Coordinates of C-alpha atoms in Angstrom, one line a residue:
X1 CA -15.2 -17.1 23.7
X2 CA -11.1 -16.4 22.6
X3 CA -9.6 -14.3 24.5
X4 CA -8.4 -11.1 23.0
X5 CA -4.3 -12.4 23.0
X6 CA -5.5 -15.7 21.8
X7 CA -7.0 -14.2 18.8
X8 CA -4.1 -12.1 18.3
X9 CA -2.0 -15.3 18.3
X10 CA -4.5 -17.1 15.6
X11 CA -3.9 -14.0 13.7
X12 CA -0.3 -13.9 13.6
X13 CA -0.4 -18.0 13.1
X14 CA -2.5 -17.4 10.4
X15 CA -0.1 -14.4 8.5
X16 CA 2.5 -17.1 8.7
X17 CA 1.0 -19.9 7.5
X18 CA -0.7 -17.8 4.6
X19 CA 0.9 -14.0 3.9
X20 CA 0.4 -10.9 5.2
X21 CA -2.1 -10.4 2.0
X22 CA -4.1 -13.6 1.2
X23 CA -7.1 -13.7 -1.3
X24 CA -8.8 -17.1 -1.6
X25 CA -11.0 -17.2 -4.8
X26 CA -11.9 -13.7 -4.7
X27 CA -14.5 -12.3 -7.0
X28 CA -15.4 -8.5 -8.1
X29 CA -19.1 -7.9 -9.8
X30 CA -20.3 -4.4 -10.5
X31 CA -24.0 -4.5 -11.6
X32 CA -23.8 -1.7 -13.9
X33 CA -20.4 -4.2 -16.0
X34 CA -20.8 -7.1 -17.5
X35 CA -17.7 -8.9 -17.1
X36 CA -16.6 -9.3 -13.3
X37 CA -13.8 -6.7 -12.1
X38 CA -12.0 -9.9 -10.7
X39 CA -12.8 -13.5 -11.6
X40 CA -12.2 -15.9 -9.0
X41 CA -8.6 -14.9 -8.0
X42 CA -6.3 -16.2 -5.5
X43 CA -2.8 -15.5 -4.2
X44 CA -0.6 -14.6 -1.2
X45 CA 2.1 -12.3 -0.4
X46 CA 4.1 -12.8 2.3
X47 CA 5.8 -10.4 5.0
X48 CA 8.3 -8.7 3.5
X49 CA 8.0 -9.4 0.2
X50 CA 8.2 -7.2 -2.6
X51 CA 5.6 -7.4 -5.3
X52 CA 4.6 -5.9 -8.8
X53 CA 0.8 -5.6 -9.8
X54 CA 1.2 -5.3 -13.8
X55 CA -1.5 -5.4 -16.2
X56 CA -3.5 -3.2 -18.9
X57 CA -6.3 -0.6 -18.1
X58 CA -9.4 -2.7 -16.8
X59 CA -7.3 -5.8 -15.7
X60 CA -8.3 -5.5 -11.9
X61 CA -5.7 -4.3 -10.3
X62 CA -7.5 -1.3 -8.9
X63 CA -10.0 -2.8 -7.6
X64 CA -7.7 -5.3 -6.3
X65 CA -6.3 -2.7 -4.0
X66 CA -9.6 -0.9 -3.6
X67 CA -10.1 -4.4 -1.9
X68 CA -7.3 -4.6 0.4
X69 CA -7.6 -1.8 1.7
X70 CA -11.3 -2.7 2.5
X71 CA -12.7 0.3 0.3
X72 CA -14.8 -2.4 -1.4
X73 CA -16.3 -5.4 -0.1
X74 CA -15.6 -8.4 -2.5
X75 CA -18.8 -9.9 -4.3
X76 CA -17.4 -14.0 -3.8
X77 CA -14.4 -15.3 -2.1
X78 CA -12.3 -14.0 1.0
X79 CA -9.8 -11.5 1.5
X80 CA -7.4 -11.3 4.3
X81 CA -4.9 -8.5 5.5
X82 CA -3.3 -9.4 8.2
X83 CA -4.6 -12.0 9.3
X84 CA -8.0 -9.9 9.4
X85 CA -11.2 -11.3 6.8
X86 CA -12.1 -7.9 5.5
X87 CA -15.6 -9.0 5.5
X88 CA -15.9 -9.0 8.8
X89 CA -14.3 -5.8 9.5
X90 CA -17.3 -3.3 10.3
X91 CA -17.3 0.3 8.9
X92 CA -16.4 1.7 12.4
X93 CA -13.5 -0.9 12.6
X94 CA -12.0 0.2 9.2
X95 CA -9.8 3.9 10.2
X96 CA -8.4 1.1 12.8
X97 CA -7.8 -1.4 10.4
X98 CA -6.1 1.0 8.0
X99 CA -3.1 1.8 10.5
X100 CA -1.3 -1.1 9.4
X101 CA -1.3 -0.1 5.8
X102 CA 0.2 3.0 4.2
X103 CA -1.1 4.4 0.7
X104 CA 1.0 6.4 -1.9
X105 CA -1.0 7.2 -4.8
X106 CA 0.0 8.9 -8.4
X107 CA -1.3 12.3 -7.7
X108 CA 0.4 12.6 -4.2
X109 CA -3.2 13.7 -2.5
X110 CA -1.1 16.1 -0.3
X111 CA -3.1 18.7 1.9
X112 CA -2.4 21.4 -0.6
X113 CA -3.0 24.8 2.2
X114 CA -0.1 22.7 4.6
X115 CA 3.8 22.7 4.8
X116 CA 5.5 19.5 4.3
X117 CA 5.5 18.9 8.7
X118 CA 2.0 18.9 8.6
X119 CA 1.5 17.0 5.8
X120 CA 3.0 13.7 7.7
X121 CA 1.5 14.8 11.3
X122 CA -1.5 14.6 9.6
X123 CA -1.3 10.7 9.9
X124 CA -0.3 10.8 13.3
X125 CA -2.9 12.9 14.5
X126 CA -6.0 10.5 13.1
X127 CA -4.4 8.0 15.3
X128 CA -3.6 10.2 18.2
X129 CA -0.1 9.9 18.4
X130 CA 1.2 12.0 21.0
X131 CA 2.7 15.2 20.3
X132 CA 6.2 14.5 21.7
X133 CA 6.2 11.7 20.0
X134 CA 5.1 13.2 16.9
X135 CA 8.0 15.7 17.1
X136 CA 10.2 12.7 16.9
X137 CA 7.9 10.6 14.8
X138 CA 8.0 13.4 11.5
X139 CA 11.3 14.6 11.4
X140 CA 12.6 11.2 11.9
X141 CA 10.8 9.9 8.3
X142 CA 11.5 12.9 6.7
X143 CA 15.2 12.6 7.4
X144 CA 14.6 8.7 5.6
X145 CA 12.9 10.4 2.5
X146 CA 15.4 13.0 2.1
X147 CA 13.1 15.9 3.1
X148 CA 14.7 17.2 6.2
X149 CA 15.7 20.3 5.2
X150 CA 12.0 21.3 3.7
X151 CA 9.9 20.1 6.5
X152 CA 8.6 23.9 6.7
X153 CA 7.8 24.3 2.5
X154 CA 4.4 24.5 1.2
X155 CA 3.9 21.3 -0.6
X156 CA 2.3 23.4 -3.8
X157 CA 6.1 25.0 -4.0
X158 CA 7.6 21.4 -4.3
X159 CA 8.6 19.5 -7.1
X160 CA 6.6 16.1 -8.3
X161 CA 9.2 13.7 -6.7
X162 CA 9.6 16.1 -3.7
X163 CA 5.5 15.8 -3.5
X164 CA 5.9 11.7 -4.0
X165 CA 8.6 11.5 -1.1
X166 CA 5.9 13.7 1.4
X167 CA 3.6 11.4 0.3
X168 CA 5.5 8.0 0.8
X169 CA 6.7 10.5 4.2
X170 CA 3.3 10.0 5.6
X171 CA 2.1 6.5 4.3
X172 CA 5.3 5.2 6.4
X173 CA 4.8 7.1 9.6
X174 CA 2.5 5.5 11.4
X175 CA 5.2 2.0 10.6
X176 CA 2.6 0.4 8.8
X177 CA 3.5 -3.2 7.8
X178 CA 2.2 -2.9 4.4
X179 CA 3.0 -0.7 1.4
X180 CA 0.5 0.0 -1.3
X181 CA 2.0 2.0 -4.1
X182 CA -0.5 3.0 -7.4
X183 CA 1.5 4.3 -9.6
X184 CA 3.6 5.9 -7.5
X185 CA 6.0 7.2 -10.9
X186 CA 3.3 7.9 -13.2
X187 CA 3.9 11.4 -12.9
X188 CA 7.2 11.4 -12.9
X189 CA 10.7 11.9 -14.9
X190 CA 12.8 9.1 -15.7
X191 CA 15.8 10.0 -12.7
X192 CA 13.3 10.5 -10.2
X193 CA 11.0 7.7 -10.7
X194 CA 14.6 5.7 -9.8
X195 CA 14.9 7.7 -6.7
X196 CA 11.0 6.9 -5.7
X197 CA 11.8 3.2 -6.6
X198 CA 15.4 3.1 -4.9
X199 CA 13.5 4.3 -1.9
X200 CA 10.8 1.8 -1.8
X201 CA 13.6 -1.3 -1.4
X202 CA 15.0 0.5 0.6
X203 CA 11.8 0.5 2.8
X204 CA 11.4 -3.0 2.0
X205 CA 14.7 -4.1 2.9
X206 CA 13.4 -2.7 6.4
X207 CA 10.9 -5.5 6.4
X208 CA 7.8 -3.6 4.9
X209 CA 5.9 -5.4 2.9
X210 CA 5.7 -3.5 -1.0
X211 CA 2.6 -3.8 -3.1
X212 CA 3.4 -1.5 -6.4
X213 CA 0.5 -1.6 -8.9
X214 CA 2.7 0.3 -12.1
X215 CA 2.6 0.5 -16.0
X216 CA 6.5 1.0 -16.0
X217 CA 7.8 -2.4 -18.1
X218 CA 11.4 -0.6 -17.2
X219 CA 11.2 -0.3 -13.7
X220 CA 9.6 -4.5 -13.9
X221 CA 12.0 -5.5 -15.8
X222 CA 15.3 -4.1 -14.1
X223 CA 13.9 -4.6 -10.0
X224 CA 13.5 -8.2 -10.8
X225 CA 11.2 -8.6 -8.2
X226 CA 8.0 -10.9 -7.9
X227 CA 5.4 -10.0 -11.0
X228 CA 1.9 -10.5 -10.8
X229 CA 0.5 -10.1 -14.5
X230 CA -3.8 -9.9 -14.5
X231 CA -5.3 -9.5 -17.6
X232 CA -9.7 -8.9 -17.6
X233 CA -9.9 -9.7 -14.1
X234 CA -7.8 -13.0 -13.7
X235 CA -4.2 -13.6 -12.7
X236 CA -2.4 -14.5 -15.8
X237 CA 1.2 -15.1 -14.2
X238 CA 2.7 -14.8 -10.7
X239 CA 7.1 -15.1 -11.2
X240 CA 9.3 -14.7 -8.4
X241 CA 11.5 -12.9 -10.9
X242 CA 9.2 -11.9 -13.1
X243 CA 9.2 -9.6 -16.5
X244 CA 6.6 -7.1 -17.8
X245 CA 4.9 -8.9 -20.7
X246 CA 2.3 -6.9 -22.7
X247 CA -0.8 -9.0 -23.6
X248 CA -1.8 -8.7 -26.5

């Protein structure tokens, strides 16, 4: 039987050799569709890479982060996060799991009866962070997102980027090693969804790995980062430098 530091050392062997994010001919079937969600897909992303997730409504890439973050359970293939096969990850296991991923979605999902503070604490309370070092922890992040003068606001009086930078506030708290954005500008005006985006290099030039699943053929095509393109479940391009391409 491995020891617990020798599987921790596979682990990290293994998110070396093959990403931090690695999906070997993973497949998506919901009973009530006919066509699979995802079709036999495969890729890897590496630590600290930053990565767009383009495609039209219905391509998979919902369910492809659905997946990662171990929400679903994927009907064929494997898919690893860290090093971890999500499929042996037991439902008790997963809250654990989760701490090395942070989540912003399009509609904030903020704690709407909270200031801004508690908003973030919130994350470091599931885990049981401390409470000295979660007086360090929040105002720290919030200084990094540009919130520190508004850590006592309600979030309700706050405007849609100020509610995305809470929200990116306390997916990043915790120092997860993986970013997951969905549509993290959807909602948003043209200067701010720069400032949402400027912030997530930023965070990536920190050595978080960024995931962003976006509609935004703009934002694609000036970040010039790596472009994952899926069309009806499949992968229909991966570019390092990639472009927005619509599918017609």
């Amino acid at each position: 039987m491995l020891s617990r530091e020798e599987k921790r050392r596979r682990r990290e062997q293994f998110v070396e050799e093959n990403g931090v994010i690695h999906l070997e001919n993973v497949s998506m079937k919901f009973p009530e569709k006919g066509a699979p969600a995802l079709d036999g897909i495969s890729l890897s992303i590496n630590k600290g890479e930053f990565v767009f997730i383009v495609g039209d409504t219905g391509s998979g890439k919902s369910t492809l982060i659905k997946l990662l973050l171990r929400e679903l359970k994927p009907t064929g293939g494997t898919v690893y996060v860290m090093g971890q096969n999500t499929l042996k990850i037991r439902r008790h296991q997963i809250p654990k799991f989760r701490r090395n991923i942070g989540v912003v979605f399009q509609d904030f999902r903020l704690l709407k009866d909270r200031n801004v503070y508690e908003n973030v604490a919130f994350a470091q309370r599931i885990i049981e962070v401390p409470a000295r070092e979660m007086r360090r922890n929040v105002p720290n992040i919030l200084a990094m997102v540009g919130l520190a003068g508004k850590y006592r606001a309600n979030v309700r009086k706050l405007s849609g980027g100020e509610q995305q930078r809470v929200a990116l506030a306390r997916a990043l708290v915790n120092q997860p090693s993986i970013l997951l954005a969905d549509e993290p500008t959807g909602n948003l005006d043209p200067t701010t969804t720069w400032e949402i985006m400027n912030l997530l290099e930023e965070i990536n030039e920190k050595g978080t790995t960024v995931v962003v699943v976006t509609h935004n053929p703009d934002i694609v095509n000036e970040m010039k980062k790596r472009v994952i393109a899926m069309k009806k479940g499949i992968i229909i391009s991966d570019e390092e430098e990639g472009m927005y391409i619509n599918e017609d």
